[in-house]
Amino acid sequence: MTDKLIIRRPDDWHVHLRDGAMLKDVVNYTARQFGRAIVMPNLSPPVTTIKAGRAYRDRILAALDPSLDFTPLITCYLTDTIEAEEVVRGHTEGVFTACKLYPANATTNSAHGVTNIKNISSVLEAMQKSGMPLLVHGEVTHSDVDIFDREAVFIDEVLIGVIADYPELKIVFEHITTQDAADFVNESDSNIAATITPHHLDFNRNAIFQGGIRPHYYCLPIAKREKHRLALRKAATSGSPKFFLGTDTAPHAIGAKESACGCAGIFNAPHAMESYAKTFDEEGALDQLEGFASEHGPKFYGLPINEGKITLERRKTIVPESLKVIDTEIIPFHAGETLEWGIS
Ligand code: DOR
Ligand code: ZN
C-alpha cells in the first residue's frame, strides 16, 4: 500500500477567487496547495478589459500571503460585444492566459455572457490564430432543457459546431460532469481537453437531496447520476493528458447558500488535493495523480511544470465544520469529515 506520495507541485486550472474582503480570506487556501491557478473572471462587473485584468491580478497579489509562491493566471470574460483586438492583445501582453465563455445566465455572474456563439466569431477566429485557449462553461440555458441534460445538449448544439468552425482552437471543456462529455473529449483531437472537479468525482446527484435539500452540494453544472460520476473517475485516473485538475472552488457565504434561492458553488480549496488523493486511492490509481494534478495542465497550456514538490501522506485529516471568512462563515467541501490523506 502506498502511504506517501511525492509529486510535482500541482496547479489548479479553474478557480473562483472573488474580490474585495472575500478574496483576501480565500486566496491563500488555493495558494497553499497550488503553484498556479487559472482565475475565473465572473466578478461583478466581469473582467472584460486588459486594464481590469491587470488590476484584478494586482489585487490578488496584494491579498496573497507573501511567504507563498503562487501565480494567478487571469482570464478574460467573453461578452457579445467584446473586441478581438482587446482579447488577443491581452494575451500577447501576458495579462490574459485564456478566455472564458459563459453562455448568458448559465451560472453565477454570467448575465453579461454570450447570448449566441455567432456573436463572437471574430474573437474565436483571432484566438485560434494566436493559440489562446477558450475555456467553456458547457451548458445550454434554455428553460425547456432539463438541468441534468444541459451539458450533453451543449455538446450537440454548440461545441461540435465551434470545433468544426475553428478546428485548431484550443478548448478546455470545464468541470465536466457527464459520461457524454468524457467520451466526447476522449474522442476529440488533442486540442480539446477537460478539467474535472474533486466534488464531481466524489458524489452523485443523490447527495443534493439526501434526507432534505443540501445546499452545500449544489453547484453548476449540477452533479449527475452515478454512471456519470464513475465515467469521470475513469477519465481522471486514466492517465490521458486530456484530463486535468480544476477544482472550480466557488466560495459563497453561508447565508447565500442556505437560502430560498441558494447560490451554486462548492468551496473545496482548503482540502482539494486531499480530496483528489481520496478518489485516486479508491480507484487504485495513485500513480496517475501527478499527471492529472501537475503535468497534463501545463502541457496543454504550453507552460513549464512546477519546480517544487509536495508530499501527500496517508494520515487522518479532519476538515473543519466551517471556516471564518469576512464577518461570516463558509462551509467547505467535506465539512466535518475525516479524510485519509494529508499534505506535509
Ligand atoms: O457552481 C458554480 N459556482 N458553478 C459556476 O459555474 C460558477 C461558480 C461561482 O462562481 O459561484
Ligand atoms: Zn467555475
GROMACS .gro file of C-alpha atoms in nm, residues 34-309:
model
  276
   34PHE     CA    1  -0.121   2.507  -0.580
   35GLY     CA    2   0.163   2.677  -0.769
   36ARG     CA    3  -0.060   2.846  -1.024
   37ALA     CA    4  -0.430   2.885  -1.083
   38ILE     CA    5  -0.649   2.988  -1.371
   39VAL     CA    6  -0.869   3.254  -1.215
   40MET     CA    7  -1.225   3.291  -1.339
   41PRO     CA    8  -1.339   3.639  -1.444
   42ASN     CA    9  -1.704   3.624  -1.330
   43LEU     CA   10  -1.677   3.921  -1.095
   44SER     CA   11  -1.932   4.197  -1.077
   45PRO     CA   12  -1.855   4.369  -1.309
   46PRO     CA   13  -1.676   4.093  -1.502
   47VAL     CA   14  -1.313   4.115  -1.621
   48THR     CA   15  -1.355   4.215  -1.986
   49THR     CA   16  -1.062   4.452  -2.049
   50ILE     CA   17  -0.684   4.435  -2.022
   51LYS     CA   18  -0.699   4.716  -1.768
   52ALA     CA   19  -0.945   4.525  -1.550
   53GLY     CA   20  -0.738   4.206  -1.585
   54ARG     CA   21  -0.418   4.378  -1.470
   55ALA     CA   22  -0.596   4.546  -1.180
   56TYR     CA   23  -0.754   4.217  -1.068
   57ARG     CA   24  -0.416   4.041  -1.083
   58ASP     CA   25  -0.268   4.320  -0.867
   59ARG     CA   26  -0.548   4.280  -0.611
   60ILE     CA   27  -0.489   3.904  -0.597
   61LEU     CA   28  -0.114   3.952  -0.548
   62ALA     CA   29  -0.178   4.212  -0.278
   63ALA     CA   30  -0.405   3.969  -0.091
   64LEU     CA   31  -0.152   3.686  -0.110
   65ASP     CA   32   0.048   3.568   0.191
   66PRO     CA   33   0.400   3.679   0.084
   67SER     CA   34   0.552   3.354   0.209
   68LEU     CA   35   0.359   3.157  -0.056
   69ASP     CA   36   0.487   3.110  -0.409
   70PHE     CA   37   0.175   3.139  -0.621
   71THR     CA   38   0.100   3.277  -0.966
   72PRO     CA   39  -0.256   3.376  -1.061
   73LEU     CA   40  -0.332   3.336  -1.432
   74ILE     CA   41  -0.602   3.577  -1.539
   75THR     CA   42  -0.883   3.506  -1.784
   76CYS     CA   43  -1.098   3.735  -1.995
   77TYR     CA   44  -1.478   3.711  -1.980
   78LEU     CA   45  -1.633   3.695  -2.325
   79THR     CA   46  -1.936   3.910  -2.398
   80ASP     CA   47  -2.142   3.960  -2.713
   81THR     CA   48  -1.960   4.285  -2.787
   82ILE     CA   49  -1.602   4.217  -2.680
   83GLU     CA   50  -1.337   4.314  -2.937
   84ALA     CA   51  -1.100   4.051  -3.077
   85GLU     CA   52  -0.818   4.304  -3.066
   86GLU     CA   53  -0.852   4.359  -2.687
   87VAL     CA   54  -0.859   3.987  -2.618
   88VAL     CA   55  -0.557   3.897  -2.829
   89ARG     CA   56  -0.352   4.198  -2.717
   90GLY     CA   57  -0.426   4.096  -2.358
   91HIS     CA   58  -0.285   3.754  -2.439
   92THR     CA   59   0.022   3.890  -2.616
   93GLU     CA   60   0.092   4.130  -2.330
   94GLY     CA   61   0.080   3.842  -2.080
   95VAL     CA   62  -0.232   3.962  -1.897
   96PHE     CA   63  -0.485   3.704  -2.022
   97THR     CA   64  -0.386   3.338  -2.025
   98ALA     CA   65  -0.722   3.236  -2.176
   99CYS     CA   66  -1.080   3.346  -2.239
  100LYS     CA   67  -1.385   3.216  -2.057
  101LEU     CA   68  -1.711   3.153  -2.235
  102TYR     CA   69  -2.018   3.170  -2.015
  103PRO     CA   70  -2.341   3.116  -2.204
  104ALA     CA   71  -2.557   3.408  -2.081
  105ASN     CA   72  -2.726   3.325  -1.748
  106ALA     CA   73  -2.569   2.980  -1.713
  107THR     CA   74  -2.436   3.044  -1.362
  108THR     CA   75  -2.311   3.298  -1.102
  109ASN     CA   76  -2.247   3.644  -1.258
  110SER     CA   77  -2.299   3.526  -1.614
  111ALA     CA   78  -2.568   3.776  -1.713
  112HIS     CA   79  -2.315   3.951  -1.938
  113GLY     CA   80  -2.221   3.620  -2.104
  114VAL     CA   81  -2.259   3.529  -2.468
  115THR     CA   82  -2.616   3.501  -2.596
  116ASN     CA   83  -2.524   3.340  -2.929
  117ILE     CA   84  -2.190   3.190  -3.022
  118LYS     CA   85  -2.212   3.359  -3.363
  119ASN     CA   86  -2.169   3.694  -3.187
  120ILE     CA   87  -1.809   3.612  -3.101
  121SER     CA   88  -1.693   3.454  -3.428
  122SER     CA   89  -1.424   3.714  -3.493
  123VAL     CA   90  -1.292   3.666  -3.138
  124LEU     CA   91  -1.277   3.287  -3.175
  125GLU     CA   92  -1.105   3.326  -3.511
  126ALA     CA   93  -0.840   3.553  -3.357
  127MET     CA   94  -0.793   3.323  -3.057
  128GLN     CA   95  -0.742   3.024  -3.284
  129LYS     CA   96  -0.479   3.218  -3.478
  130SER     CA   97  -0.291   3.327  -3.169
  131GLY     CA   98  -0.313   2.994  -2.983
  132MET     CA   99  -0.514   3.140  -2.695
  133PRO     CA  100  -0.724   2.876  -2.515
  134LEU     CA  101  -1.103   2.901  -2.488
  135LEU     CA  102  -1.240   2.781  -2.154
  136VAL     CA  103  -1.600   2.676  -2.180
  137HIS     CA  104  -1.881   2.657  -1.928
  138GLY     CA  105  -2.054   2.387  -2.129
  139GLU     CA  106  -2.424   2.417  -2.056
  140VAL     CA  107  -2.715   2.540  -2.262
  141THR     CA  108  -2.956   2.759  -2.073
  142HIS     CA  109  -3.295   2.725  -2.245
  143SER     CA  110  -3.566   2.666  -1.988
  144ASP     CA  111  -3.705   2.374  -2.188
  145VAL     CA  112  -3.384   2.173  -2.142
  146ASP     CA  113  -3.375   1.972  -1.820
  147ILE     CA  114  -3.099   2.092  -1.585
  148PHE     CA  115  -2.943   1.745  -1.582
  149ASP     CA  116  -2.923   1.741  -1.964
  150ARG     CA  117  -2.771   2.084  -2.016
  151GLU     CA  118  -2.414   1.968  -2.061
  152ALA     CA  119  -2.495   1.686  -2.304
  153VAL     CA  120  -2.716   1.919  -2.511
  154PHE     CA  121  -2.438   2.181  -2.517
  155ILE     CA  122  -2.208   1.930  -2.688
  156ASP     CA  123  -2.458   1.875  -2.968
  157GLU     CA  124  -2.590   2.228  -3.004
  158VAL     CA  125  -2.275   2.436  -2.953
  159LEU     CA  126  -1.946   2.256  -2.903
  160ILE     CA  127  -1.948   2.036  -3.213
  161GLY     CA  128  -2.015   2.345  -3.426
  162VAL     CA  129  -1.740   2.551  -3.262
  163ILE     CA  130  -1.487   2.273  -3.320
  164ALA     CA  131  -1.599   2.235  -3.683
  165ASP     CA  132  -1.563   2.610  -3.742
  166TYR     CA  133  -1.234   2.651  -3.551
  167PRO     CA  134  -1.061   2.313  -3.575
  168GLU     CA  135  -0.730   2.441  -3.438
  169LEU     CA  136  -0.877   2.633  -3.143
  170LYS     CA  137  -0.756   2.506  -2.806
  171ILE     CA  138  -1.062   2.435  -2.593
  172VAL     CA  139  -1.094   2.330  -2.231
  173PHE     CA  140  -1.436   2.186  -2.156
  174GLU     CA  141  -1.450   2.300  -1.794
  175HIS     CA  142  -1.573   2.099  -1.495
  176ILE     CA  143  -1.721   1.815  -1.696
  177THR     CA  144  -1.995   1.618  -1.521
  178THR     CA  145  -2.113   1.354  -1.768
  179GLN     CA  146  -2.002   1.040  -1.942
  180ASP     CA  147  -2.109   1.215  -2.264
  181ALA     CA  148  -1.851   1.490  -2.205
  182ALA     CA  149  -1.574   1.249  -2.104
  183ASP     CA  150  -1.636   1.037  -2.414
  184PHE     CA  151  -1.655   1.342  -2.636
  185VAL     CA  152  -1.323   1.478  -2.511
  186ASN     CA  153  -1.157   1.138  -2.540
  187GLU     CA  154  -1.269   1.106  -2.900
  188SER     CA  155  -1.166   1.460  -2.998
  189ASP     CA  156  -0.828   1.579  -3.123
  190SER     CA  157  -0.551   1.678  -2.884
  191ASN     CA  158  -0.657   2.045  -2.883
  192ILE     CA  159  -0.968   1.954  -2.680
  193ALA     CA  160  -0.922   1.885  -2.309
  194ALA     CA  161  -1.128   1.895  -1.989
  195THR     CA  162  -1.098   1.980  -1.622
  196ILE     CA  163  -1.261   1.768  -1.352
  197THR     CA  164  -1.350   1.887  -1.000
  198PRO     CA  165  -1.295   1.690  -0.678
  199HIS     CA  166  -1.664   1.707  -0.594
  200HIS     CA  167  -1.792   1.563  -0.920
  201LEU     CA  168  -1.555   1.272  -0.863
  202ASP     CA  169  -1.681   1.225  -0.509
  203PHE     CA  170  -2.062   1.238  -0.507
  204ASN     CA  171  -2.356   1.193  -0.738
  205ARG     CA  172  -2.682   1.388  -0.751
  206ASN     CA  173  -2.838   1.193  -0.463
  207ALA     CA  174  -2.612   1.387  -0.225
  208ILE     CA  175  -2.803   1.708  -0.301
  209PHE     CA  176  -3.128   1.556  -0.175
  210GLN     CA  177  -3.020   1.317   0.098
  211GLY     CA  178  -3.280   1.348   0.375
  212GLY     CA  179  -3.368   1.702   0.262
  213ILE     CA  180  -3.222   1.975   0.042
  214ARG     CA  181  -2.849   2.012   0.099
  215PRO     CA  182  -2.736   2.343  -0.049
  216HIS     CA  183  -2.366   2.281   0.012
  217TYR     CA  184  -2.375   2.007  -0.252
  218TYR     CA  185  -2.529   2.238  -0.510
  219CYS     CA  186  -2.302   2.362  -0.786
  220LEU     CA  187  -2.320   2.415  -1.161
  221PRO     CA  188  -2.302   2.211  -1.364
  222ILE     CA  189  -2.509   2.013  -1.117
  223ALA     CA  190  -2.388   1.666  -1.013
  224LYS     CA  191  -2.535   1.390  -1.228
  225ARG     CA  192  -2.622   1.019  -1.195
  226GLU     CA  193  -2.381   0.762  -1.055
  227LYS     CA  194  -2.286   0.629  -1.400
  228HIS     CA  195  -2.155   0.973  -1.488
  229ARG     CA  196  -1.951   1.000  -1.169
  230LEU     CA  197  -1.795   0.663  -1.248
  231ALA     CA  198  -1.711   0.778  -1.603
  232LEU     CA  199  -1.542   1.090  -1.464
  233ARG     CA  200  -1.337   0.881  -1.220
  234LYS     CA  201  -1.228   0.661  -1.507
  235ALA     CA  202  -1.129   0.962  -1.720
  236ALA     CA  203  -0.941   1.141  -1.441
  237THR     CA  204  -0.742   0.833  -1.342
  238SER     CA  205  -0.685   0.706  -1.697
  239GLY     CA  206  -0.353   0.882  -1.747
  240SER     CA  207  -0.489   1.059  -2.056
  241PRO     CA  208  -0.329   1.405  -2.092
  242LYS     CA  209  -0.668   1.539  -2.198
  243PHE     CA  210  -0.794   1.546  -1.839
  244PHE     CA  211  -0.653   1.766  -1.568
  245LEU     CA  212  -0.721   1.922  -1.233
  246GLY     CA  213  -0.960   2.216  -1.199
  247THR     CA  214  -1.135   2.246  -0.865
  248ASP     CA  215  -1.398   2.507  -0.954
  249THR     CA  216  -1.368   2.614  -0.591
  250ALA     CA  217  -1.651   2.866  -0.559
  251PRO     CA  218  -1.693   3.020  -0.214
  252HIS     CA  219  -2.023   3.170  -0.108
  253ALA     CA  220  -2.106   3.296   0.241
  254ILE     CA  221  -2.321   3.052   0.438
  255GLY     CA  222  -2.624   3.280   0.416
  256ALA     CA  223  -2.605   3.291   0.037
  257LYS     CA  224  -2.604   2.910   0.023
  258GLU     CA  225  -2.862   2.837   0.293
  259SER     CA  226  -3.134   3.047   0.136
  260ALA     CA  227  -3.463   3.019  -0.050
  261CYS     CA  228  -3.260   3.069  -0.369
  262GLY     CA  229  -2.915   2.944  -0.275
  263CYS     CA  230  -2.606   3.016  -0.485
  264ALA     CA  231  -2.427   2.747  -0.686
  265GLY     CA  232  -2.074   2.664  -0.581
  266ILE     CA  233  -1.865   2.442  -0.356
  267PHE     CA  234  -1.570   2.579  -0.159
  268ASN     CA  235  -1.321   2.296  -0.195
  269ALA     CA  236  -0.989   2.489  -0.198
  270PRO     CA  237  -0.887   2.409   0.164
  271HIS     CA  238  -0.856   2.031   0.110
  272ALA     CA  239  -0.863   1.994  -0.267
  273MET     CA  240  -0.553   1.776  -0.302
  274GLU     CA  241  -0.656   1.554  -0.010
  275SER     CA  242  -0.991   1.504  -0.182
  276TYR     CA  243  -0.838   1.416  -0.520
  277ALA     CA  244  -0.597   1.179  -0.341
  278LYS     CA  245  -0.900   1.006  -0.184
  279THR     CA  246  -1.051   0.944  -0.528
  280PHE     CA  247  -0.727   0.827  -0.689
  281ASP     CA  248  -0.658   0.600  -0.389
  282GLU     CA  249  -1.007   0.449  -0.404
  283GLU     CA  250  -0.954   0.383  -0.775
  284GLY     CA  251  -0.615   0.220  -0.711
  285ALA     CA  252  -0.460   0.488  -0.930
  286LEU     CA  253  -0.237   0.697  -0.703
  287ASP     CA  254   0.036   0.661  -0.965
  288GLN     CA  255  -0.178   0.871  -1.202
  289LEU     CA  256  -0.232   1.162  -0.961
  290GLU     CA  257   0.083   1.352  -1.054
  291GLY     CA  258  -0.002   1.353  -1.426
  292PHE     CA  259  -0.357   1.474  -1.359
  293ALA     CA  260  -0.264   1.733  -1.096
  294SER     CA  261   0.075   1.861  -1.207
  295GLU     CA  262   0.164   1.767  -1.567
  296HIS     CA  263  -0.128   1.749  -1.809
  297GLY     CA  264  -0.249   2.105  -1.743
  298PRO     CA  265   0.082   2.284  -1.804
  299LYS     CA  266   0.141   2.070  -2.111
  300PHE     CA  267  -0.194   2.171  -2.259
  301TYR     CA  268  -0.139   2.540  -2.180
  302GLY     CA  269   0.220   2.527  -2.310
  303LEU     CA  270   0.367   2.623  -1.971
  304PRO     CA  271   0.654   2.462  -1.778
  305ILE     CA  272   0.569   2.221  -1.498
  306ASN     CA  273   0.638   2.349  -1.148
  307GLU     CA  274   0.983   2.305  -0.996
  308GLY     CA  275   0.871   2.236  -0.638
  309LYS     CA  276   0.730   1.918  -0.490
   0.00000   0.00000   0.00000
